[in-house]
Amino acid sequence: MDIFFGKIRLRALEPEDMEALRATVNDPEIERMVGGWSFPVSKQQQMDWYNRTISDPNNHRFAIDFEGSFMGISTLTDIDWKNRSAFHGIKLTNDAPKGQGFGFDAVAAVMKYAFEELQLYRLYSRILEYNIPSQKLYAKCGWIKEGAYRQSVFKDNAYHDESLIAILRPEYFKWKESNGIK
């Protein structure tokens, strides 16, 4: 089942997406804006990752598609089916048009799927302190800062805080209603 919201479609990742995803993962500008770390990823490593993760019921990864073009990846990972929670992440490709609402549409689509189809209760994420665009995006989508992991990520020869953010199912429905979203 594809998931539609606004201008985008979330669909299953396909092997054809792996080269664009590999370029995104290997892009230093993008890597600097996300938590964790990565080593350069080869074509074979990217395909190995794809083959390992594609059928994992606790980790859903979606291609962000706009008019047939791969714009990035949106995820629901570490799904805890008992407690009805999952981690959400998003990466747009460096060549995805900025300021067009693709990030907003992708986060809203994942929330709709998570809360209305999977019946999850809580989505959470982490954002680096200096990633202001992501902070603004998630605030616009109704997410609330819950706290911080102090100096938890080492990038650019310094330690940085990560903001802990989340949205609960009732907050999602209130956000949806207040924004006139069907």
mmCIF file of C-alpha atoms in Angstrom:
data_model
loop_
_atom_site.group_PDB
_atom_site.id
_atom_site.type_symbol
_atom_site.label_atom_id
_atom_site.label_comp_id
_atom_site.label_asym_id
_atom_site.label_seq_id
_atom_site.Cartn_x
_atom_site.Cartn_y
_atom_site.Cartn_z
ATOM 1 C CA MET A 1 0.000 0.000 0.000
ATOM 2 C CA ASP A 2 1.423 3.366 -1.010
ATOM 3 C CA ILE A 3 0.879 6.296 1.355
ATOM 4 C CA PHE A 4 -0.069 9.676 -0.107
ATOM 5 C CA PHE A 5 0.059 13.102 1.462
ATOM 6 C CA GLY A 6 0.223 16.452 -0.292
ATOM 7 C CA LYS A 7 2.636 16.258 -3.189
ATOM 8 C CA ILE A 8 4.416 13.056 -2.233
ATOM 9 C CA ARG A 9 3.916 9.331 -2.171
ATOM 10 C CA LEU A 10 5.635 7.037 0.307
ATOM 11 C CA ARG A 11 6.260 3.710 -1.343
ATOM 12 C CA ALA A 12 8.347 0.624 -0.793
ATOM 13 C CA LEU A 13 12.049 1.019 -1.375
ATOM 14 C CA GLU A 14 13.203 -0.651 -4.569
ATOM 15 C CA PRO A 15 16.666 -1.820 -5.653
ATOM 16 C CA GLU A 16 16.665 1.034 -8.190
ATOM 17 C CA ASP A 17 16.558 3.534 -5.288
ATOM 18 C CA MET A 18 19.756 2.263 -3.723
ATOM 19 C CA GLU A 19 22.191 4.327 -5.771
ATOM 20 C CA ALA A 20 20.384 7.581 -4.912
ATOM 21 C CA LEU A 21 20.117 6.500 -1.264
ATOM 22 C CA ARG A 22 23.829 5.604 -1.212
ATOM 23 C CA ALA A 23 24.673 9.047 -2.600
ATOM 24 C CA THR A 24 22.517 10.602 0.133
ATOM 25 C CA VAL A 25 24.151 8.555 2.904
ATOM 26 C CA ASN A 26 27.620 9.373 1.545
ATOM 27 C CA ASP A 27 26.917 13.111 1.217
ATOM 28 C CA PRO A 28 28.988 14.913 3.907
ATOM 29 C CA GLU A 29 26.529 17.828 4.059
ATOM 30 C CA ILE A 30 23.626 15.497 4.836
ATOM 31 C CA GLU A 31 25.646 13.290 7.202
ATOM 32 C CA ARG A 32 26.577 16.382 9.246
ATOM 33 C CA MET A 33 22.886 17.125 9.891
ATOM 34 C CA VAL A 34 21.878 13.697 11.239
ATOM 35 C CA GLY A 35 22.748 11.889 14.450
ATOM 36 C CA GLY A 36 25.001 8.894 14.579
ATOM 37 C CA TRP A 37 27.799 8.345 12.138
ATOM 38 C CA SER A 38 28.540 6.515 8.976
ATOM 39 C CA PHE A 39 31.437 5.264 6.974
ATOM 40 C CA PRO A 40 31.552 5.589 3.213
ATOM 41 C CA VAL A 41 29.078 3.074 1.801
ATOM 42 C CA SER A 42 29.884 1.042 -1.304
ATOM 43 C CA LYS A 43 27.350 -0.162 -3.872
ATOM 44 C CA GLN A 44 27.642 -3.689 -2.479
ATOM 45 C CA GLN A 45 27.195 -2.534 1.122
ATOM 46 C CA GLN A 46 24.110 -0.548 0.120
ATOM 47 C CA MET A 47 22.578 -3.588 -1.602
ATOM 48 C CA ASP A 48 23.480 -5.810 1.379
ATOM 49 C CA TRP A 49 21.694 -3.307 3.680
ATOM 50 C CA TYR A 50 18.664 -3.305 1.383
ATOM 51 C CA ASN A 51 18.480 -7.114 1.320
ATOM 52 C CA ARG A 52 18.806 -7.315 5.132
ATOM 53 C CA THR A 53 16.207 -4.691 5.940
ATOM 54 C CA ILE A 54 13.535 -5.012 3.279
ATOM 55 C CA SER A 55 11.499 -7.669 5.105
ATOM 56 C CA ASP A 56 12.008 -6.585 8.716
ATOM 57 C CA PRO A 57 8.553 -6.213 10.353
ATOM 58 C CA ASN A 58 9.940 -3.933 13.087
ATOM 59 C CA ASN A 59 11.594 -1.471 10.718
ATOM 60 C CA HIS A 60 9.698 0.130 7.854
ATOM 61 C CA ARG A 61 11.582 2.273 5.377
ATOM 62 C CA PHE A 62 9.808 4.181 2.645
ATOM 63 C CA ALA A 63 10.998 5.958 -0.469
ATOM 64 C CA ILE A 64 9.780 9.536 -0.674
ATOM 65 C CA ASP A 65 8.558 9.811 -4.252
ATOM 66 C CA PHE A 66 7.528 12.932 -6.148
ATOM 67 C CA GLU A 67 6.233 12.428 -9.663
ATOM 68 C CA GLY A 68 8.267 9.240 -10.044
ATOM 69 C CA SER A 69 11.501 10.710 -8.658
ATOM 70 C CA PHE A 70 13.231 9.450 -5.506
ATOM 71 C CA MET A 71 13.439 12.394 -3.063
ATOM 72 C CA GLY A 72 14.691 10.573 0.030
ATOM 73 C CA ILE A 73 13.776 8.110 2.719
ATOM 74 C CA SER A 74 11.310 8.207 5.604
ATOM 75 C CA THR A 75 11.407 5.565 8.316
ATOM 76 C CA LEU A 76 9.555 3.945 11.175
ATOM 77 C CA THR A 77 12.166 1.895 13.013
ATOM 78 C CA ASP A 78 12.527 0.112 16.330
ATOM 79 C CA ILE A 79 8.781 -0.468 16.301
ATOM 80 C CA ASP A 80 7.665 -1.660 19.725
ATOM 81 C CA TRP A 81 4.372 -3.409 19.047
ATOM 82 C CA LYS A 82 3.533 -3.895 22.744
ATOM 83 C CA ASN A 83 4.036 -0.251 23.734
ATOM 84 C CA ARG A 84 2.876 0.998 20.313
ATOM 85 C CA SER A 85 5.864 3.273 19.662
ATOM 86 C CA ALA A 86 8.448 3.771 16.924
ATOM 87 C CA PHE A 87 11.414 5.942 16.024
ATOM 88 C CA HIS A 88 10.933 8.182 12.985
ATOM 89 C CA GLY A 89 13.646 9.546 10.735
ATOM 90 C CA ILE A 90 13.804 11.314 7.401
ATOM 91 C CA LYS A 91 16.553 12.101 4.908
ATOM 92 C CA LEU A 92 15.920 14.108 1.782
ATOM 93 C CA THR A 93 18.398 13.884 -1.072
ATOM 94 C CA ASN A 94 20.653 16.886 -1.500
ATOM 95 C CA ASP A 95 19.063 17.619 -4.877
ATOM 96 C CA ALA A 96 15.482 17.526 -3.520
ATOM 97 C CA PRO A 97 14.038 21.022 -4.049
ATOM 98 C CA LYS A 98 14.188 23.049 -0.834
ATOM 99 C CA GLY A 99 11.181 24.957 0.474
ATOM 100 C CA GLN A 100 8.670 22.890 -1.511
ATOM 101 C CA GLY A 101 7.136 21.082 1.485
ATOM 102 C CA PHE A 102 8.501 17.615 0.722
ATOM 103 C CA GLY A 103 9.742 17.191 4.304
ATOM 104 C CA PHE A 104 6.414 18.316 5.754
ATOM 105 C CA ASP A 105 4.462 16.002 3.461
ATOM 106 C CA ALA A 106 6.747 13.059 4.287
ATOM 107 C CA VAL A 107 6.470 13.540 8.070
ATOM 108 C CA ALA A 108 2.688 14.035 7.846
ATOM 109 C CA ALA A 109 2.349 10.911 5.682
ATOM 110 C CA VAL A 110 4.323 8.816 8.180
ATOM 111 C CA MET A 111 2.252 10.145 11.079
ATOM 112 C CA LYS A 112 -0.977 9.338 9.247
ATOM 113 C CA TYR A 113 0.225 5.808 8.497
ATOM 114 C CA ALA A 114 1.615 5.220 11.998
ATOM 115 C CA PHE A 115 -1.395 6.526 13.921
ATOM 116 C CA GLU A 116 -4.266 5.688 11.584
ATOM 117 C CA GLU A 117 -3.134 2.394 10.032
ATOM 118 C CA LEU A 118 -0.627 0.817 12.417
ATOM 119 C CA GLN A 119 -2.441 2.169 15.484
ATOM 120 C CA LEU A 120 0.810 3.288 17.105
ATOM 121 C CA TYR A 121 0.545 5.591 20.112
ATOM 122 C CA ARG A 122 3.898 7.407 20.122
ATOM 123 C CA LEU A 123 6.471 8.462 17.556
ATOM 124 C CA TYR A 124 9.811 9.830 18.670
ATOM 125 C CA SER A 125 13.025 11.112 17.155
ATOM 126 C CA ARG A 126 16.261 12.962 17.891
ATOM 127 C CA ILE A 127 17.528 16.125 16.205
ATOM 128 C CA LEU A 128 20.973 17.681 16.453
ATOM 129 C CA GLU A 129 20.957 21.027 18.265
ATOM 130 C CA TYR A 130 22.173 22.906 15.204
ATOM 131 C CA ASN A 131 19.737 21.304 12.751
ATOM 132 C CA ILE A 132 17.311 24.213 12.821
ATOM 133 C CA PRO A 133 15.440 23.217 9.622
ATOM 134 C CA SER A 134 14.497 19.846 11.135
ATOM 135 C CA GLN A 135 13.510 21.456 14.436
ATOM 136 C CA LYS A 136 11.172 23.817 12.580
ATOM 137 C CA LEU A 137 9.781 21.008 10.418
ATOM 138 C CA TYR A 138 8.844 18.785 13.342
ATOM 139 C CA ALA A 139 7.430 21.712 15.356
ATOM 140 C CA LYS A 140 5.225 22.548 12.369
ATOM 141 C CA CYS A 141 4.066 18.914 12.406
ATOM 142 C CA GLY A 142 3.043 19.119 16.076
ATOM 143 C CA TRP A 143 6.014 17.341 17.657
ATOM 144 C CA ILE A 144 7.078 18.415 21.151
ATOM 145 C CA LYS A 145 10.580 18.636 22.597
ATOM 146 C CA GLU A 146 10.800 16.284 25.570
ATOM 147 C CA GLY A 147 14.399 16.812 26.582
ATOM 148 C CA ALA A 148 17.953 16.443 25.360
ATOM 149 C CA TYR A 149 20.833 14.027 25.213
ATOM 150 C CA ARG A 150 23.684 16.271 26.287
ATOM 151 C CA GLN A 151 26.836 16.189 24.167
ATOM 152 C CA SER A 152 25.828 12.850 22.700
ATOM 153 C CA VAL A 153 27.028 13.255 19.104
ATOM 154 C CA PHE A 154 30.588 13.978 18.002
ATOM 155 C CA LYS A 155 30.793 15.848 14.692
ATOM 156 C CA ASP A 156 33.133 18.509 13.350
ATOM 157 C CA ASN A 157 35.561 17.846 16.204
ATOM 158 C CA ALA A 158 33.017 18.784 18.893
ATOM 159 C CA TYR A 159 30.263 17.202 20.949
ATOM 160 C CA HIS A 160 26.689 18.320 20.310
ATOM 161 C CA ASP A 161 23.372 17.919 22.098
ATOM 162 C CA GLU A 162 20.441 16.121 20.539
ATOM 163 C CA SER A 163 16.877 17.248 21.159
ATOM 164 C CA LEU A 164 14.461 14.449 22.014
ATOM 165 C CA ILE A 165 11.130 15.032 20.301
ATOM 166 C CA ALA A 166 7.892 13.063 20.128
ATOM 167 C CA ILE A 167 4.255 13.175 19.209
ATOM 168 C CA LEU A 168 1.477 11.135 20.801
ATOM 169 C CA ARG A 169 -1.577 9.795 19.038
ATOM 170 C CA PRO A 170 -4.027 12.288 20.694
ATOM 171 C CA GLU A 171 -1.663 15.175 19.844
ATOM 172 C CA TYR A 172 -1.558 14.019 16.227
ATOM 173 C CA PHE A 173 -5.356 14.071 15.908
ATOM 174 C CA LYS A 174 -5.508 17.501 17.559
ATOM 175 C CA TRP A 175 -2.778 18.787 15.185
ATOM 176 C CA LYS A 176 -4.585 17.273 12.207
ATOM 177 C CA GLU A 177 -7.910 18.899 13.178
ATOM 178 C CA SER A 178 -6.362 22.293 13.933
ATOM 179 C CA ASN A 179 -4.670 22.288 10.514
ATOM 180 C CA GLY A 180 -7.808 21.214 8.626
ATOM 181 C CA ILE A 181 -6.196 17.999 7.432
ATOM 182 C CA LYS A 182 -8.569 15.234 6.354
#
